[in-house]
Coordinates of C-alpha atoms and ligand atoms in Angstrom, one line a residue:
M1 CA 294.4 146.9 182.5
N2 CA 292.3 147.2 179.5
M3 CA 291.0 143.8 178.5
N4 CA 290.9 144.7 174.8
P5 CA 293.6 147.1 173.9
L6 CA 294.1 148.1 170.3
L7 CA 297.8 148.6 170.7
S8 CA 299.8 147.0 173.4
V9 CA 303.5 147.8 173.9
N10 CA 305.5 145.6 176.2
S11 CA 309.0 146.4 177.5
L12 CA 309.9 148.1 174.1
T13 CA 313.6 148.9 173.9
T14 CA 315.1 150.8 171.0
A15 CA 318.9 151.3 171.0
L16 CA 321.8 152.7 169.0
R17 CA 323.7 150.0 167.3
N18 CA 326.6 150.7 169.6
G19 CA 324.5 149.8 172.6
A20 CA 323.0 152.8 174.4
N21 CA 319.2 152.5 174.8
I22 CA 317.1 155.5 173.5
V23 CA 313.8 154.0 174.5
D24 CA 314.2 151.7 177.5
G25 CA 311.7 149.1 178.4
I26 CA 308.5 151.0 178.0
S27 CA 305.0 149.5 178.3
F28 CA 301.6 151.0 177.7
E29 CA 298.3 150.2 176.0
I30 CA 295.8 152.2 174.0
A31 CA 292.2 151.2 173.5
A32 CA 290.0 152.0 170.5
G33 CA 288.7 155.6 170.6
E34 CA 291.2 156.6 173.3
T35 CA 293.8 159.3 173.2
F36 CA 297.0 158.4 175.0
A37 CA 299.6 161.2 175.4
L38 CA 303.3 160.7 175.7
L39 CA 304.6 163.8 177.5
G40 CA 308.1 164.9 178.0
E41 CA 310.9 167.3 177.0
S42 CA 313.1 167.0 173.8
G43 CA 315.5 164.1 173.8
C44 CA 313.5 161.9 176.2
G45 CA 312.6 159.3 173.6
K46 CA 309.0 160.2 172.6
S47 CA 309.4 160.5 168.9
M48 CA 311.7 157.5 168.8
T49 CA 308.9 155.4 170.4
A50 CA 306.6 156.4 167.6
L51 CA 309.2 155.6 164.9
S52 CA 309.9 152.3 166.6
L53 CA 306.2 151.4 166.4
M54 CA 306.0 152.5 162.7
R55 CA 309.3 150.7 162.0
L56 CA 310.7 153.9 160.5
L57 CA 313.8 154.2 162.7
P58 CA 316.8 156.2 161.4
D59 CA 320.0 154.5 160.3
G60 CA 322.0 153.2 163.3
V61 CA 319.0 152.7 165.6
V62 CA 317.3 149.3 166.0
N63 CA 314.4 147.8 167.9
K64 CA 316.4 145.8 170.4
S65 CA 313.8 143.9 172.4
G66 CA 310.3 143.9 173.7
A67 CA 307.0 143.5 171.8
A68 CA 304.3 145.7 170.2
Q69 CA 301.1 144.4 169.0
I70 CA 298.3 146.1 167.1
E71 CA 295.1 144.0 166.9
K72 CA 297.2 141.1 168.0
V73 CA 299.6 141.5 165.0
S74 CA 303.1 141.6 166.2
L75 CA 304.6 144.8 164.7
L76 CA 308.3 144.1 165.4
E77 CA 308.3 140.7 163.7
L78 CA 306.2 141.5 160.7
P79 CA 308.0 141.1 157.3
E80 CA 308.6 144.5 155.8
R81 CA 306.2 143.8 152.9
E82 CA 303.3 143.2 155.3
M83 CA 304.5 146.1 157.5
R84 CA 303.9 148.4 154.5
A85 CA 300.2 147.5 154.5
V86 CA 300.0 148.3 158.2
R87 CA 301.8 151.6 157.8
G88 CA 299.3 154.1 156.5
G89 CA 296.6 151.4 156.8
T90 CA 296.0 150.1 160.3
M91 CA 298.2 152.9 161.8
A92 CA 299.2 156.2 160.3
M93 CA 301.4 159.0 161.5
I94 CA 301.5 162.8 161.2
F95 CA 304.6 164.7 161.9
Q96 CA 305.4 168.1 163.4
E97 CA 306.6 169.7 160.2
P98 CA 304.0 169.2 157.5
G99 CA 306.2 171.1 155.0
L100 CA 308.9 168.5 155.3
S101 CA 306.6 165.5 155.1
L102 CA 304.7 166.3 151.9
N103 CA 306.2 165.7 148.5
P104 CA 306.7 169.2 146.9
V105 CA 306.5 167.9 143.3
M106 CA 303.2 166.1 143.6
T107 CA 299.8 167.8 144.0
V108 CA 298.1 167.1 147.3
G109 CA 295.4 165.1 145.4
Q110 CA 298.0 162.8 143.9
Q111 CA 299.6 162.2 147.3
I112 CA 296.2 161.4 149.0
A113 CA 295.3 159.2 145.9
E114 CA 298.4 157.1 146.5
V115 CA 297.3 156.2 150.0
L116 CA 293.8 155.5 148.7
A117 CA 295.1 153.2 146.0
L118 CA 297.5 151.3 148.3
H119 CA 295.3 150.9 151.4
Q120 CA 291.7 151.1 150.0
G121 CA 292.1 149.9 146.5
I122 CA 290.3 153.0 145.2
G123 CA 291.5 154.5 141.9
G124 CA 290.4 156.7 139.0
A125 CA 287.5 159.1 139.3
D126 CA 286.4 157.5 142.6
A127 CA 289.8 158.4 144.1
L128 CA 289.4 162.0 143.0
L129 CA 286.0 162.2 144.6
S130 CA 287.4 160.6 147.8
C131 CA 290.3 163.1 147.8
I132 CA 287.9 166.0 147.6
E133 CA 285.7 164.5 150.3
L134 CA 288.7 164.0 152.6
L135 CA 289.9 167.6 152.1
E136 CA 286.4 168.8 152.9
Q137 CA 286.3 166.7 156.0
V138 CA 289.5 168.3 157.3
G139 CA 288.1 171.7 156.6
I140 CA 289.9 172.8 153.5
P141 CA 287.7 175.3 151.7
D142 CA 287.2 175.0 147.9
A143 CA 288.5 171.5 148.1
A144 CA 287.5 170.6 144.4
R145 CA 289.9 173.3 143.2
R146 CA 292.6 172.9 145.8
V147 CA 293.0 169.1 145.3
S148 CA 295.1 169.8 142.2
E149 CA 297.4 172.4 144.0
Y150 CA 300.9 171.7 145.2
P151 CA 302.0 171.8 148.9
F152 CA 303.7 175.2 148.5
Q153 CA 300.3 176.8 147.7
F154 CA 299.1 175.9 151.2
S155 CA 299.7 177.7 154.5
G156 CA 301.3 175.8 157.5
G157 CA 297.9 175.0 159.1
M158 CA 296.4 173.9 155.7
K159 CA 299.4 171.7 155.0
Q160 CA 298.9 170.0 158.4
R161 CA 295.3 169.4 157.4
V162 CA 296.4 167.8 154.2
M163 CA 298.7 165.6 156.2
I164 CA 295.8 164.6 158.4
A165 CA 293.6 163.9 155.3
M166 CA 296.4 161.7 153.9
A167 CA 296.6 159.9 157.2
L168 CA 292.8 159.4 157.3
A169 CA 292.7 158.2 153.7
G170 CA 293.9 154.8 154.9
K171 CA 291.1 154.7 157.6
P172 CA 293.7 154.0 160.4
K173 CA 292.6 152.4 163.6
L174 CA 295.5 154.2 165.3
L175 CA 296.8 157.7 164.5
I176 CA 300.2 158.6 165.8
A177 CA 300.4 162.4 166.0
D178 CA 304.0 163.6 166.8
E179 CA 303.8 167.2 168.0
P180 CA 301.1 167.9 165.4
T181 CA 300.6 171.5 166.3
T182 CA 303.9 172.7 167.6
A183 CA 304.8 174.6 164.4
L184 CA 301.3 176.2 164.2
D185 CA 299.8 179.4 165.6
V186 CA 297.5 179.0 168.6
T187 CA 294.2 179.5 166.7
I188 CA 295.2 177.1 164.0
Q189 CA 296.4 174.7 166.7
A190 CA 293.0 174.8 168.3
Q191 CA 291.3 174.1 164.9
V192 CA 293.6 171.1 164.1
L193 CA 293.2 169.6 167.5
K194 CA 289.4 169.9 167.3
L195 CA 289.5 168.3 163.9
L196 CA 291.4 165.3 165.4
R197 CA 289.0 165.0 168.3
D198 CA 285.9 165.2 165.9
T199 CA 287.4 162.6 163.6
Q200 CA 288.2 160.4 166.6
R201 CA 284.6 160.7 167.8
Q202 CA 283.2 159.8 164.3
N203 CA 285.6 156.9 163.5
G204 CA 286.5 155.5 167.0
M205 CA 290.1 155.9 166.0
A206 CA 292.7 155.6 168.8
M207 CA 295.4 158.3 169.0
L208 CA 299.0 158.3 170.3
L209 CA 299.6 162.0 170.9
I210 CA 303.2 163.0 171.4
T211 CA 303.7 166.4 172.9
H212 CA 305.7 168.5 175.3
D213 CA 302.7 170.9 175.9
L214 CA 300.7 170.3 179.1
G215 CA 297.9 172.5 177.8
V216 CA 297.5 170.2 174.7
V217 CA 297.5 167.2 177.0
A218 CA 294.9 168.7 179.4
E219 CA 292.5 169.3 176.5
N220 CA 292.9 166.2 174.4
A221 CA 294.2 163.2 176.3
H222 CA 292.3 160.5 178.2
R223 CA 295.5 158.9 179.6
V224 CA 299.1 160.2 179.9
A225 CA 302.5 158.7 180.2
V226 CA 305.4 161.0 181.2
M227 CA 308.7 160.1 179.7
Y228 CA 312.2 161.0 181.0
A229 CA 315.5 159.8 179.6
G230 CA 314.0 156.9 177.6
E231 CA 311.8 155.6 180.4
I232 CA 308.1 156.1 181.4
V233 CA 308.3 157.6 184.8
E234 CA 304.6 158.1 185.5
Q235 CA 301.4 156.8 183.9
A236 CA 297.9 158.0 184.9
S237 CA 294.6 159.1 183.6
R238 CA 294.5 162.8 182.7
S239 CA 292.4 163.8 185.7
E240 CA 294.7 161.8 188.1
L241 CA 297.8 163.4 186.6
F242 CA 296.6 166.9 186.7
A243 CA 295.0 166.6 190.1
N244 CA 298.0 165.0 191.7
P245 CA 301.2 164.6 189.7
L246 CA 303.3 162.0 191.6
H247 CA 306.8 161.8 190.1
P248 CA 309.1 164.7 191.1
Y249 CA 309.8 165.3 187.4
T250 CA 306.1 165.7 186.5
Q251 CA 305.7 168.0 189.5
K252 CA 308.6 170.1 188.3
L253 CA 307.1 170.3 184.8
F254 CA 303.9 171.7 186.2
A255 CA 305.9 174.1 188.5
A256 CA 308.0 175.4 185.6
L257 CA 304.9 176.7 183.7
P258 CA 304.7 180.5 183.6
D259 CA 301.4 182.1 184.6
A260 CA 300.0 185.2 186.3
A261 CA 300.1 183.6 189.8
A262 CA 303.9 183.2 189.5
R263 CA 304.5 186.8 188.6
N264 CA 306.3 187.9 191.7
R265 CA 308.5 184.9 192.1
A266 CA 311.1 183.0 190.1
L267 CA 309.7 180.1 188.2
M268 CA 310.8 176.7 189.5
A269 CA 313.3 175.7 186.8
I270 CA 314.6 172.2 186.7
P271 CA 318.4 172.5 187.2
G272 CA 320.7 170.7 184.7
S273 CA 319.6 168.8 181.6
V274 CA 318.4 165.4 180.5
P275 CA 321.5 163.0 180.9
P276 CA 323.2 161.8 177.8
L277 CA 322.1 158.4 176.5
G278 CA 323.4 155.5 178.6
S279 CA 325.3 157.8 181.0
I280 CA 323.4 156.7 184.1
T281 CA 323.5 152.9 184.4
Q282 CA 322.7 152.8 188.1
G283 CA 320.1 154.5 190.2
C284 CA 317.3 156.8 189.2
R285 CA 318.0 158.8 185.9
F286 CA 316.3 161.9 187.4
A287 CA 318.5 161.8 190.6
P288 CA 321.1 164.4 189.5
R289 CA 318.2 166.9 189.0
C290 CA 315.9 165.8 191.8
D291 CA 315.8 167.7 195.1
K292 CA 314.1 164.8 196.8
A293 CA 316.9 162.4 196.0
W294 CA 318.7 160.5 198.8
A295 CA 321.4 157.7 198.8
L296 CA 319.1 155.0 197.6
C297 CA 318.2 157.0 194.5
H298 CA 321.8 157.0 193.4
A299 CA 322.4 153.3 194.3
Q300 CA 319.4 151.5 193.1
T301 CA 317.2 151.9 190.0
P302 CA 313.6 152.5 191.0
A303 CA 311.2 149.8 189.9
W304 CA 307.7 150.5 188.5
T305 CA 305.2 150.9 191.4
K306 CA 301.5 150.4 190.7
I307 CA 299.4 152.9 192.5
G308 CA 296.0 152.0 191.1
E309 CA 294.5 149.8 188.5
R310 CA 295.9 151.9 185.6
Q311 CA 298.2 154.3 187.4
G312 CA 301.9 153.9 188.3
V313 CA 305.2 155.7 188.9
R314 CA 308.9 154.9 188.8
C315 CA 310.2 156.5 192.0
H316 CA 311.6 155.2 195.3
L317 CA 309.3 157.6 197.2
Y318 CA 306.4 155.3 196.4
S319 CA 308.1 152.0 196.7
E320 CA 310.0 152.4 199.9
P321 CA 308.7 153.4 203.3
V322 CA 310.5 156.7 203.5
A323 CA 310.2 158.8 206.6
G324 CA 308.4 162.0 205.8
S325 CA 307.2 160.9 202.4
S326 CA 303.6 160.1 201.4
L327 CA 301.9 159.3 198.2
L328 CA 300.8 162.9 198.1
V329 CA 304.2 164.6 197.9
A330 CA 303.9 168.3 198.3
K331 CA 305.6 170.3 195.7
D332 CA 309.0 171.4 196.8
N333 CA 309.3 175.1 196.6
S334 CA 313.0 175.3 197.5
E335 CA 313.9 176.9 194.3
Q336 CA 311.0 179.4 194.3
T337 CA 313.0 182.4 195.3
E338 CA 311.4 185.8 195.5
L339 CA 312.8 188.0 192.8
G340 CA 314.6 191.1 193.9
N341 CA 312.4 194.1 194.0
V342 CA 312.0 195.4 190.5
Q343 CA 313.4 198.9 190.4
P344 CA 310.4 201.2 190.4
A345 CA 309.6 202.2 186.9
T346 CA 310.1 205.9 186.3
R347 CA 307.2 205.9 183.9
K348 CA 309.0 208.3 181.6
P349 CA 308.8 206.6 178.2
L350 CA 312.1 205.3 177.1
L351 CA 310.8 204.3 173.7
Q352 CA 308.0 206.2 171.9
V353 CA 306.7 204.9 168.6
S354 CA 304.1 206.9 166.7
D355 CA 302.2 205.9 163.6
L356 CA 305.0 203.6 162.4
Q357 CA 304.6 202.2 158.9
V358 CA 306.6 199.6 157.0
H359 CA 305.3 199.0 153.5
F360 CA 307.0 196.6 151.1
P361 CA 306.4 197.4 147.4
I362 CA 304.9 194.7 145.2
R363 CA 306.6 194.9 141.8
K364 CA 305.2 193.5 138.5
G365 CA 306.1 193.2 134.9
I366 CA 309.4 193.5 133.0
L367 CA 310.0 197.0 134.2
Q368 CA 309.2 195.9 137.8
R369 CA 306.8 198.8 138.3
V370 CA 305.3 199.1 141.8
A371 CA 301.8 197.6 141.6
G372 CA 300.9 197.9 145.2
Y373 CA 302.2 197.6 148.8
V374 CA 302.2 194.9 151.5
K375 CA 301.5 196.9 154.7
A376 CA 303.5 194.7 157.1
V377 CA 303.3 197.4 159.8
D378 CA 300.5 199.8 159.3
G379 CA 300.4 202.8 161.7
V380 CA 301.6 201.3 165.0
S381 CA 302.0 203.5 168.1
L382 CA 303.3 202.2 171.4
E383 CA 305.4 203.3 174.4
I384 CA 307.8 201.5 176.8
S385 CA 309.0 203.0 180.1
Q386 CA 312.3 202.3 181.8
G387 CA 312.2 199.0 183.7
R388 CA 309.0 197.8 182.1
T389 CA 308.0 194.9 179.8
L390 CA 305.7 195.4 176.9
A391 CA 304.5 192.2 175.3
L392 CA 303.7 192.3 171.6
V393 CA 301.4 189.4 170.8
G394 CA 299.8 188.1 167.6
E395 CA 300.1 185.2 165.2
S396 CA 302.7 184.5 162.5
G397 CA 302.6 187.1 159.7
C398 CA 300.9 189.8 161.8
G399 CA 304.0 192.1 161.5
K400 CA 305.5 191.6 165.1
T401 CA 309.0 190.7 163.9
T402 CA 309.0 193.4 161.2
L403 CA 308.1 195.9 163.8
G404 CA 310.9 194.8 166.1
K405 CA 313.4 195.1 163.2
A406 CA 312.0 198.5 162.2
L407 CA 312.5 199.9 165.7
L408 CA 316.2 199.0 165.4
Q409 CA 316.2 200.4 161.8
L410 CA 317.3 197.0 160.6
I411 CA 314.4 197.5 158.1
R412 CA 313.9 201.2 157.2
P413 CA 310.4 202.3 158.1
T414 CA 308.3 203.9 155.4
D415 CA 306.9 206.6 157.7
G416 CA 306.3 207.5 161.3
S417 CA 308.4 208.3 164.3
V418 CA 310.6 206.2 166.7
R419 CA 312.0 208.2 169.6
F420 CA 314.4 206.6 172.0
A421 CA 315.3 208.4 175.2
G422 CA 313.9 211.6 173.7
S423 CA 315.7 211.6 170.4
E424 CA 314.3 210.7 167.0
L425 CA 316.0 207.7 165.3
I426 CA 314.3 207.9 161.9
G427 CA 316.4 209.7 159.4
L428 CA 319.6 209.4 161.3
A429 CA 322.8 208.8 159.3
A430 CA 324.3 205.3 159.4
D431 CA 327.2 206.1 161.8
E432 CA 325.0 208.0 164.2
L433 CA 322.5 205.2 164.2
R434 CA 325.2 202.6 164.9
S435 CA 326.2 204.4 168.2
R436 CA 322.5 204.7 169.3
R437 CA 321.9 201.0 168.5
A438 CA 324.1 200.0 171.5
A439 CA 321.2 201.1 173.7
M440 CA 318.7 198.8 171.9
Q441 CA 319.7 195.2 171.4
M442 CA 317.8 192.2 170.0
V443 CA 317.6 188.6 171.2
F444 CA 316.3 186.2 168.5
Q445 CA 314.1 183.2 168.6
D446 CA 316.6 180.6 167.4
P447 CA 319.7 180.4 169.5
Y448 CA 321.1 177.9 167.0
A449 CA 321.0 180.2 164.1
S450 CA 321.7 183.5 165.8
L451 CA 325.3 182.8 167.0
N452 CA 328.2 182.7 164.6
P453 CA 329.4 179.0 164.8
K454 CA 333.0 179.9 163.9
L455 CA 333.5 182.2 166.9
R456 CA 334.2 181.3 170.5
V457 CA 331.9 182.7 173.1
A458 CA 334.5 185.3 174.2
E459 CA 334.8 186.5 170.6
I460 CA 331.0 186.6 170.2
L461 CA 330.6 188.7 173.3
E462 CA 333.5 191.0 172.4
E463 CA 332.4 191.6 168.8
G464 CA 329.8 194.2 169.6
M465 CA 332.1 196.0 172.0
S466 CA 334.8 196.2 169.4
A467 CA 332.4 197.4 166.7
L468 CA 331.1 200.2 169.0
N469 CA 334.6 200.9 170.4
M470 CA 333.3 200.2 173.9
G471 CA 334.7 198.4 177.0
G472 CA 338.2 200.0 177.2
S473 CA 341.4 197.9 177.1
S474 CA 341.5 194.2 176.2
S475 CA 341.9 193.2 179.8
A476 CA 338.9 195.4 180.9
R477 CA 336.8 193.8 178.2
Q478 CA 337.8 190.3 179.4
A479 CA 336.8 191.3 182.9
H480 CA 333.5 192.6 181.5
I481 CA 332.9 189.3 179.7
D482 CA 333.5 187.4 182.9
G483 CA 330.9 189.6 184.6
L484 CA 328.4 189.0 181.8
L485 CA 328.9 185.2 182.0
D486 CA 328.3 185.3 185.8
K487 CA 325.2 187.4 185.3
C488 CA 323.8 185.1 182.7
G489 CA 324.5 181.9 184.7
L490 CA 327.2 180.6 182.5
A491 CA 330.6 179.2 183.7
R492 CA 333.6 181.4 183.0
S493 CA 335.2 178.5 181.2
A494 CA 332.4 178.8 178.6
K495 CA 334.4 181.7 177.0
W496 CA 336.8 179.4 175.2
R497 CA 334.1 177.1 173.7
Y498 CA 332.1 177.2 170.5
P499 CA 328.3 177.6 170.3
H500 CA 327.7 174.0 169.1
E501 CA 329.1 172.7 172.4
F502 CA 326.1 174.2 174.3
S503 CA 322.5 173.2 174.8
G504 CA 319.6 175.3 173.4
G505 CA 319.1 177.0 176.8
Q506 CA 322.8 177.8 177.3
R507 CA 323.0 179.2 173.8
Q508 CA 320.0 181.5 174.5
R509 CA 322.0 182.7 177.7
I510 CA 325.0 183.4 175.4
A511 CA 322.7 185.4 173.1
I512 CA 321.4 187.4 176.1
A513 CA 325.0 188.0 177.3
R514 CA 325.9 189.2 173.8
A515 CA 323.0 191.7 173.8
L516 CA 324.0 192.9 177.3
A517 CA 327.7 193.3 176.4
V518 CA 327.1 196.8 175.0
S519 CA 325.1 197.9 178.1
P520 CA 321.7 198.4 176.4
R521 CA 318.7 200.0 178.1
L522 CA 316.1 198.1 175.9
L523 CA 316.1 194.5 174.8
I524 CA 313.8 193.5 171.9
C525 CA 313.3 189.8 172.5
D526 CA 311.7 188.0 169.5
E527 CA 310.1 184.8 170.7
P528 CA 313.2 184.0 172.8
T529 CA 311.8 180.9 174.5
S530 CA 309.6 179.4 171.8
A531 CA 312.3 177.0 170.7
L532 CA 312.9 175.8 174.2
D533 CA 311.5 173.1 176.5
V534 CA 309.3 174.3 179.4
S535 CA 312.0 173.8 182.1
V536 CA 314.6 175.6 180.0
Q537 CA 312.1 178.3 179.2
A538 CA 311.6 178.8 183.0
Q539 CA 315.4 179.3 183.4
I540 CA 315.5 182.0 180.6
L541 CA 312.4 183.8 181.9
N542 CA 313.9 183.8 185.4
L543 CA 317.1 185.2 184.0
L544 CA 315.3 188.0 182.1
K545 CA 313.3 188.9 185.2
S546 CA 316.3 189.1 187.5
L547 CA 318.3 191.1 184.9
Q548 CA 315.4 193.5 184.7
A549 CA 315.4 193.9 188.5
E550 CA 319.1 194.3 188.6
L551 CA 319.8 196.5 185.6
G552 CA 316.4 198.3 185.2
L553 CA 316.2 197.0 181.6
S554 CA 313.1 197.5 179.5
Y555 CA 311.9 194.7 177.3
L556 CA 309.8 194.6 174.1
F557 CA 308.8 190.9 174.3
I558 CA 307.5 189.6 171.0
T559 CA 305.6 186.4 171.6
H560 CA 302.6 184.3 170.8
N561 CA 302.7 182.5 174.1
L562 CA 300.1 184.1 176.4
A563 CA 301.3 182.2 179.5
V564 CA 304.7 183.9 179.1
V565 CA 302.9 187.2 178.7
E566 CA 300.9 186.6 181.9
Y567 CA 304.1 185.9 183.8
L568 CA 306.4 188.6 182.4
A569 CA 304.6 191.5 180.9
H570 CA 303.4 194.8 182.5
E571 CA 301.7 196.0 179.3
V572 CA 300.4 194.2 176.2
C573 CA 299.8 195.3 172.6
V574 CA 297.9 192.8 170.4
M575 CA 298.8 193.0 166.7
Y576 CA 296.7 191.8 163.8
Q577 CA 297.4 192.3 160.1
G578 CA 300.0 195.0 160.8
K579 CA 297.9 197.1 163.2
V580 CA 297.7 197.2 167.0
V581 CA 294.1 196.2 167.7
E582 CA 294.2 196.3 171.5
R583 CA 296.5 197.6 174.1
G584 CA 296.5 198.0 177.9
T585 CA 298.0 196.5 181.1
A586 CA 298.5 192.8 181.1
E587 CA 295.7 192.4 183.6
Q588 CA 293.2 194.4 181.4
V589 CA 294.0 192.7 178.1
L590 CA 294.2 189.2 179.4
R591 CA 291.3 189.3 181.9
A592 CA 288.9 191.6 180.1
P593 CA 289.8 191.6 176.4
Q594 CA 287.7 194.0 174.3
H595 CA 288.6 193.3 170.7
D596 CA 287.2 190.2 169.1
Y597 CA 290.6 189.1 167.8
T598 CA 292.1 189.2 171.3
K599 CA 289.1 187.2 172.6
S600 CA 289.6 184.5 169.9
L601 CA 293.3 184.4 170.6
L602 CA 292.7 183.8 174.3
A603 CA 289.9 181.3 173.7
A604 CA 292.3 179.2 171.5
V605 CA 295.0 178.8 174.2
P606 CA 294.7 175.3 175.7
R607 CA 294.2 175.7 179.4
I608 CA 295.1 173.6 182.3
V609 CA 292.7 175.6 184.6
G610 CA 289.7 173.7 185.9
M611 CA 291.9 170.8 186.8
P612 CA 293.2 171.6 190.3
L613 CA 296.8 170.9 190.7
A614 CA 297.8 169.3 193.9
S615 CA 300.4 171.8 194.8
G616 CA 299.4 175.0 193.1
Ligands
SF4_701 FE1 313.8 161.7 192.9 FE2 314.7 159.4 194.1 FE3 312.3 159.5 193.0 FE4 314.4 159.5 191.4 S1 313.7 157.9 192.8 S2 312.6 160.8 191.2 S3 315.8 160.7 192.6 S4 313.0 160.7 194.7

């Protein structure tokens, strides 16, 4: 135990007013200058822990019991008036979505000045100077001018910097960063995380870093707690955790990560999902998903077992003398099935794109005359063969998604050629195009927004078939739908339910089934796993790989996630400002990048390498 922790949290329990615990008796400490990461999937209670500490809980959620002290001040008992001085002063918080956290009708300078006035007593001309200094410190160029701009005039990465400047304005001893880079591109993420590390080094500030990203933890945290279903299930130093993850859940999180080494096998997905709040009152909460569970796990709640001075785990494997178990539990590979042999690619290009251009006119003046063009896609050429996966990588705004839509002619290209199975698509009449589109389907990033909430799953799957007059009689279509649900790992009873009744991963399965309903040969997948947790991502990647093996599908996989590219792609195109700047096999581009932009993209990805994982 640290003798002088800055923050100490003891058996903190946060609950819904009706009783179920969201955060359930968690304890941890953070020292000055230390970064402590809370790691886990959505819904495991990480953000609620942060909001409990800040006393910013949403309506209907209360701090039920336990204690939290910062510099010996008891946070949970402080009168609200004094808490306001702590919030933004002793401890500050930055959120995932800077766009939602900044006030759109105040300039960034006014917003930072508010914090300076409240917590530092600085006002007037001094406040303006301090604002400019803070904006410079967080790397905003031309700070003297930009201080009087509004949030909408800043990009996502710059807004996050403004949020950090606001947080730093109160000179906090503890910064709580809740998924601070999840909404950002990988190069901006690297810059923001470096900025936080540098600031910490200069000020000795402590940081509570909330993330689901093991790469971010590997590069930034000193110590880590893994949360599952409201509890901390493992706590260790970063090196201990990465060298030898103890809890079966932590081991599975590591095993679910896609990478090149896993290319020829299915990723180890964690079956099932996090249990609903309060649904497991007895036994281990991970037991329904744990392949090491035995009778005791269902009957008795595991206690916290200390392994070392500052390391511990909540699992019976470490508290009971179990035959065949040891502290160094080998990773269970029972779910790592070999994928079926991918059908040999014929190498004949299925899709050939040459010199494709999509330019959007910029109109000005009363007469809306064309004053110039935004060249969203600027002379792109690529090819995809049957049964192959081409990854299109690049950052937000580089033209990836516009290109995907232009291939399907959802956006009319300005110029160039798109040949599918030997015939030209550009210039086709609308009805001819509609029948060709069946062979090329799209799967979108957000499974929440891409399914019609008013239709049941069966209707969603049938819609495309009806529109294209495919699938035969109504009973033949129903049989086809049953087959699609089986293929995509969904229960047949799912047909009669609505999208909102499913989890994110299940909805993405429905979106894939919908795309497959019209028997396509090419799927354009636009960031299909970026809204999903790592274990759910593993399930979807496994599904896409096995569908490719079974049906010989080709994929154009639009993504910014290079680990997914390593796992899935045969070829890679790197896009930057509307152009393809590098292309080649996945091996060539990722192992020996030639273009400076590809090099900087690869350098910005947080890596877990260099920290040997106990079980591969
Ligand atoms: Fe698995 Fe049992 Fe350990 Fe829970 S207590 S993680 S079910 S082995």
